[in-house]
CSV table of C-alpha atoms in Angstrom, one decimal:
chain,number,residue,atom,x,y,z
P,65,MET,CA,-16.2,-57.9,31.3
P,66,ARG,CA,-18.7,-59.9,33.3
P,67,ILE,CA,-21.2,-61.5,30.9
P,68,ALA,CA,-24.2,-63.8,31.1
P,69,VAL,CA,-24.5,-66.6,28.6
P,70,PHE,CA,-27.9,-68.2,28.1
P,71,GLY,CA,-28.0,-71.7,26.6
P,72,ALA,CA,-24.5,-72.2,28.1
P,73,ASN,CA,-24.7,-76.0,28.1
P,74,GLY,CA,-25.7,-76.1,24.4
P,75,PRO,CA,-23.3,-76.7,21.5
P,76,THR,CA,-22.8,-73.0,20.8
P,77,GLY,CA,-23.1,-71.9,24.4
P,78,ARG,CA,-20.3,-74.1,25.4
P,79,ARG,CA,-18.1,-72.6,22.7
P,80,LEU,CA,-19.0,-69.1,24.0
P,81,VAL,CA,-18.2,-70.0,27.6
P,82,GLU,CA,-14.8,-71.5,26.7
P,83,GLN,CA,-13.8,-68.7,24.4
P,84,ALA,CA,-15.0,-66.0,26.8
P,85,LEU,CA,-13.0,-67.5,29.7
P,86,ALA,CA,-9.9,-67.8,27.5
P,87,ALA,CA,-10.2,-64.1,26.6
P,88,GLY,CA,-10.3,-63.1,30.2
P,89,HIS,CA,-14.0,-62.4,30.7
P,90,GLU,CA,-16.0,-63.4,33.8
P,91,VAL,CA,-18.9,-65.6,32.7
P,92,VAL,CA,-22.2,-66.4,34.3
P,93,ALA,CA,-23.3,-69.6,32.5
P,94,VAL,CA,-27.1,-69.8,32.6
P,95,THR,CA,-28.6,-73.3,32.3
P,96,ARG,CA,-31.7,-75.2,33.2
P,97,ARG,CA,-29.7,-78.3,34.0
P,98,PRO,CA,-28.0,-78.4,37.4
P,99,GLY,CA,-24.7,-80.2,37.3
P,100,SER,CA,-24.3,-79.8,33.5
P,101,LEU,CA,-21.5,-77.2,34.0
P,102,SER,CA,-18.9,-77.1,36.8
P,103,ALA,CA,-17.8,-73.8,38.3
P,104,ARG,CA,-14.2,-72.9,37.9
P,105,PRO,CA,-12.1,-69.7,38.1
P,106,GLY,CA,-13.9,-66.9,36.1
P,107,LEU,CA,-17.1,-69.0,35.7
P,108,ALA,CA,-20.2,-69.0,37.8
P,109,VAL,CA,-23.2,-71.2,37.0
P,110,ALA,CA,-26.8,-69.9,37.4
P,111,VAL,CA,-29.6,-72.4,37.2
P,112,ALA,CA,-32.5,-70.7,35.5
P,113,ASP,CA,-35.2,-71.2,32.9
P,114,ALA,CA,-35.0,-68.3,30.5
P,115,THR,CA,-38.7,-67.8,30.6
P,116,ASP,CA,-38.8,-67.4,34.4
P,117,PRO,CA,-38.5,-63.7,35.2
P,118,ALA,CA,-37.3,-64.1,38.8
P,119,ALA,CA,-34.6,-66.6,37.9
P,120,VAL,CA,-33.4,-64.5,35.0
P,121,ASP,CA,-33.3,-61.4,37.2
P,122,ALA,CA,-31.0,-63.2,39.6
P,123,ALA,CA,-28.9,-64.7,36.9
P,124,ILE,CA,-28.0,-61.5,35.1
P,125,ASP,CA,-27.6,-59.3,38.3
P,126,GLY,CA,-24.1,-57.7,38.2
P,127,THR,CA,-23.4,-58.5,34.5
P,128,GLU,CA,-22.5,-56.0,31.8
P,129,ALA,CA,-23.7,-57.9,28.7
P,130,VAL,CA,-26.0,-60.7,27.8
P,131,LEU,CA,-25.3,-63.3,25.1
P,132,SER,CA,-28.1,-65.7,24.1
P,133,ALA,CA,-27.3,-68.9,22.4
P,134,LEU,CA,-30.7,-70.5,23.3
P,135,GLY,CA,-31.9,-73.0,20.7
P,136,ALA,CA,-34.7,-75.5,19.9
P,137,ARG,CA,-35.0,-78.4,17.5
P,138,PHE,CA,-37.4,-78.6,14.5
P,139,SER,CA,-41.0,-79.3,15.4
P,140,LYS,CA,-44.3,-79.5,13.6
P,141,GLY,CA,-45.9,-77.8,16.6
P,142,SER,CA,-45.6,-74.2,17.7
P,143,ILE,CA,-42.2,-73.1,19.1
P,144,THR,CA,-42.0,-70.2,21.6
P,145,THR,CA,-38.5,-70.8,23.0
P,146,TYR,CA,-36.9,-67.8,21.3
P,147,SER,CA,-39.7,-65.2,21.6
P,148,ALA,CA,-40.7,-66.1,25.2
P,149,SER,CA,-37.1,-66.0,26.5
P,150,ALA,CA,-36.4,-62.7,24.6
P,151,THR,CA,-39.4,-61.1,26.4
P,152,VAL,CA,-38.2,-62.2,29.8
P,153,ILE,CA,-34.4,-61.5,29.2
P,154,THR,CA,-35.0,-58.0,27.7
P,155,GLY,CA,-37.3,-57.1,30.6
P,156,ALA,CA,-34.7,-58.2,33.1
P,157,MET,CA,-32.0,-56.3,31.3
P,158,ALA,CA,-34.1,-53.1,31.4
P,159,ARG,CA,-34.7,-53.4,35.1
P,160,HIS,CA,-30.9,-54.0,35.8
P,161,GLY,CA,-29.8,-51.2,33.4
P,162,ILE,CA,-27.8,-53.7,31.2
P,163,LYS,CA,-27.7,-52.4,27.6
P,164,ARG,CA,-25.7,-54.9,25.5
P,165,LEU,CA,-27.4,-57.9,24.1
P,166,LEU,CA,-26.3,-60.4,21.4
P,167,ALA,CA,-28.9,-63.0,20.4
P,168,VAL,CA,-28.3,-65.9,18.0
P,169,SER,CA,-30.9,-65.9,15.2
P,170,SER,CA,-30.5,-67.3,11.7
P,171,SER,CA,-29.8,-66.1,8.1
P,172,ILE,CA,-33.3,-67.4,7.4
P,173,ALA,CA,-34.6,-64.4,9.2
P,174,ASP,CA,-33.5,-62.3,6.3
P,175,PRO,CA,-36.2,-62.9,3.6
P,176,ASN,CA,-33.7,-61.9,0.9
P,177,TRP,CA,-30.9,-64.3,1.9
P,178,ARG,CA,-29.9,-66.5,-1.0
P,179,PRO,CA,-26.2,-67.7,-1.0
P,180,THR,CA,-24.5,-67.0,-4.3
P,181,GLY,CA,-23.8,-70.0,-6.5
P,182,ALA,CA,-25.5,-72.4,-4.1
P,183,HIS,CA,-28.0,-73.9,-6.5
P,184,PHE,CA,-28.7,-77.2,-4.7
P,185,PHE,CA,-29.1,-75.4,-1.4
P,186,ASN,CA,-31.3,-72.6,-2.7
P,187,HIS,CA,-33.6,-74.8,-4.7
P,188,VAL,CA,-33.7,-78.1,-2.7
P,189,LEU,CA,-32.3,-77.9,0.8
P,190,ASP,CA,-33.5,-74.5,1.8
P,191,PRO,CA,-37.1,-75.0,0.7
P,192,LEU,CA,-37.3,-78.5,2.2
P,193,VAL,CA,-35.2,-78.1,5.4
P,194,ASN,CA,-35.4,-74.5,6.4
P,195,ARG,CA,-38.8,-73.3,4.9
P,196,ARG,CA,-40.7,-76.6,5.6
P,197,LEU,CA,-39.2,-78.7,8.4
P,198,GLY,CA,-37.9,-75.7,10.2
P,199,ARG,CA,-40.8,-73.4,9.5
P,200,THR,CA,-42.1,-73.1,13.1
P,201,LEU,CA,-38.7,-72.7,14.5
P,202,HIS,CA,-37.7,-69.8,12.2
P,203,GLU,CA,-41.1,-68.2,12.7
P,204,ASP,CA,-40.3,-67.9,16.4
P,205,MET,CA,-36.9,-66.6,15.6
P,206,ARG,CA,-38.6,-63.8,13.7
P,207,ARG,CA,-40.9,-63.1,16.7
P,208,MET,CA,-37.8,-63.0,18.9
P,209,GLU,CA,-36.2,-60.4,16.7
P,210,ALA,CA,-39.5,-58.4,16.7
P,211,VAL,CA,-39.5,-58.4,20.5
P,212,ILE,CA,-35.9,-57.3,20.8
P,213,ARG,CA,-36.3,-54.5,18.1
P,214,GLN,CA,-38.9,-52.9,20.3
P,215,THR,CA,-36.5,-52.4,23.2
P,216,GLY,CA,-34.0,-49.6,23.8
P,217,LEU,CA,-31.2,-52.0,24.3
P,218,ASP,CA,-27.9,-52.1,22.3
P,219,TRP,CA,-28.8,-55.3,20.5
P,220,THR,CA,-27.2,-57.3,17.8
P,221,PHE,CA,-28.9,-60.2,16.0
P,222,VAL,CA,-26.3,-62.8,15.1
P,223,ARG,CA,-27.3,-64.7,12.0
P,224,PRO,CA,-25.3,-67.8,11.2
P,225,SER,CA,-26.0,-70.0,8.2
P,226,GLY,CA,-26.0,-73.9,8.5
P,227,LEU,CA,-24.3,-74.6,11.8
P,228,PHE,CA,-21.7,-77.3,12.2
P,229,GLU,CA,-18.8,-78.4,14.4
P,230,HIS,CA,-15.2,-77.5,13.8
P,231,PRO,CA,-12.5,-77.6,16.4
P,232,VAL,CA,-10.9,-74.2,15.9
P,233,VAL,CA,-11.8,-70.6,14.9
P,234,THR,CA,-11.2,-69.9,11.2
P,235,ASP,CA,-11.0,-66.7,9.1
P,236,TYR,CA,-14.7,-66.2,9.2
P,237,HIS,CA,-16.6,-63.4,7.5
P,238,THR,CA,-19.3,-61.1,8.8
P,239,ALA,CA,-21.7,-58.8,7.0
P,240,GLU,CA,-24.7,-56.6,7.9
P,241,THR,CA,-28.1,-58.2,7.7
P,242,SER,CA,-26.8,-61.6,6.5
P,243,ALA,CA,-23.7,-63.0,5.0
P,244,ASP,CA,-23.3,-64.6,1.5
P,245,GLY,CA,-22.6,-68.2,2.4
P,246,VAL,CA,-24.2,-71.5,3.4
P,247,PHE,CA,-22.3,-72.7,6.5
P,248,THR,CA,-21.1,-71.4,9.8
P,249,ALA,CA,-18.8,-73.2,12.3
P,250,ARG,CA,-19.9,-72.9,15.9
P,251,ALA,CA,-16.4,-71.9,16.9
P,252,ASP,CA,-16.6,-69.0,14.4
P,253,LEU,CA,-20.1,-68.1,15.6
P,254,ALA,CA,-18.9,-67.8,19.2
P,255,ALA,CA,-15.8,-65.8,18.2
P,256,SER,CA,-17.8,-63.4,16.1
P,257,MET,CA,-20.2,-62.8,19.1
P,258,LEU,CA,-17.4,-62.1,21.5
P,259,ARG,CA,-15.7,-59.7,19.1
P,260,GLU,CA,-18.9,-57.9,18.3
P,261,MET,CA,-19.7,-57.5,22.0
P,262,THR,CA,-16.8,-55.1,22.3
P,263,GLU,CA,-16.2,-53.8,18.8
P,264,ARG,CA,-19.9,-52.8,18.4
P,265,ARG,CA,-19.9,-52.7,14.6
P,266,TYR,CA,-23.4,-54.0,14.3
P,267,VAL,CA,-25.4,-52.3,17.1
P,268,ARG,CA,-29.1,-52.3,16.6
P,269,THR,CA,-28.8,-54.3,13.4
P,270,ALA,CA,-28.1,-57.9,12.3
P,271,MET,CA,-24.7,-59.5,11.8
P,272,GLY,CA,-24.4,-62.4,9.3
P,273,VAL,CA,-21.6,-64.9,10.0
P,274,ILE,CA,-20.2,-67.5,7.6
P,275,THR,CA,-17.4,-69.9,7.4
P,276,THR,CA,-15.6,-70.4,4.1
P,277,ALA,CA,-12.3,-72.1,5.0
P,278,VAL,CA,-14.0,-75.5,5.7
P,279,LYS,CA,-17.3,-77.2,4.9
P,280,PRO,CA,-19.4,-79.8,6.7
P,281,ASN,CA,-20.9,-83.0,5.6
P,282,ILE,CA,-24.5,-81.9,4.6
P,283,ALA,CA,-26.2,-85.1,5.7
P,284,LYS,CA,-24.6,-84.9,9.2
P,285,LEU,CA,-25.5,-81.2,9.4
P,286,ILE,CA,-29.2,-81.9,8.7
P,287,TRP,CA,-29.3,-84.7,11.2
P,288,ASN,CA,-27.5,-82.9,14.0
P,289,GLU,CA,-29.2,-79.5,13.6
P,290,GLY,CA,-32.7,-80.5,12.5
P,291,VAL,CA,-33.4,-83.9,14.0
P,292,LYS,CA,-31.0,-84.8,16.8
P,293,LYS,CA,-30.6,-81.3,18.3
P,294,LYS,CA,-32.0,-80.8,21.8
């Protein structure tokens, strides 16, 4: 399958690109940064801002599915990365007749998500980090989901929990709406997206993804995902 990956030079996007190529897919890696990715067999690089309709039109031309791993870092100011790009990408997909869309969101988008047995996370980290420091970011993720829900596309919201780095894919778990767990390895997130792209178990709904085999250092997770992330 020929697929377009937005946010291809980001930490999750790079995982998606590598795993997709290993699985035999043709990949159009969409990035704003010329030179950040090198073309190789099976991989084409498209330089585009995801909020530029003309550039997005050109990037997705000839593809069969679109996977968005676009992201932003926490900010006190308004964030529009997710909703603005969703508006442009879904519009371009409709014009090109491309139906399949998978977009990375967050477990926070489910208002009822509370991991079982995670007392410290539920009562300390979640209110402080996700609901306060990450409030504007998660508000825009919800706007993104609202934009996509209004389309006639075969969409799936992919909702990880706290993202962290792990070198290999594990025996991850998925569930409708959100999954009962605190952490998600990026390798697992990418693998779940590629599997769902073809299996279509969660079309026009959300797929929660969690990692249970390994756990990250929480302090590093907060720093990398909330402060250092670009």
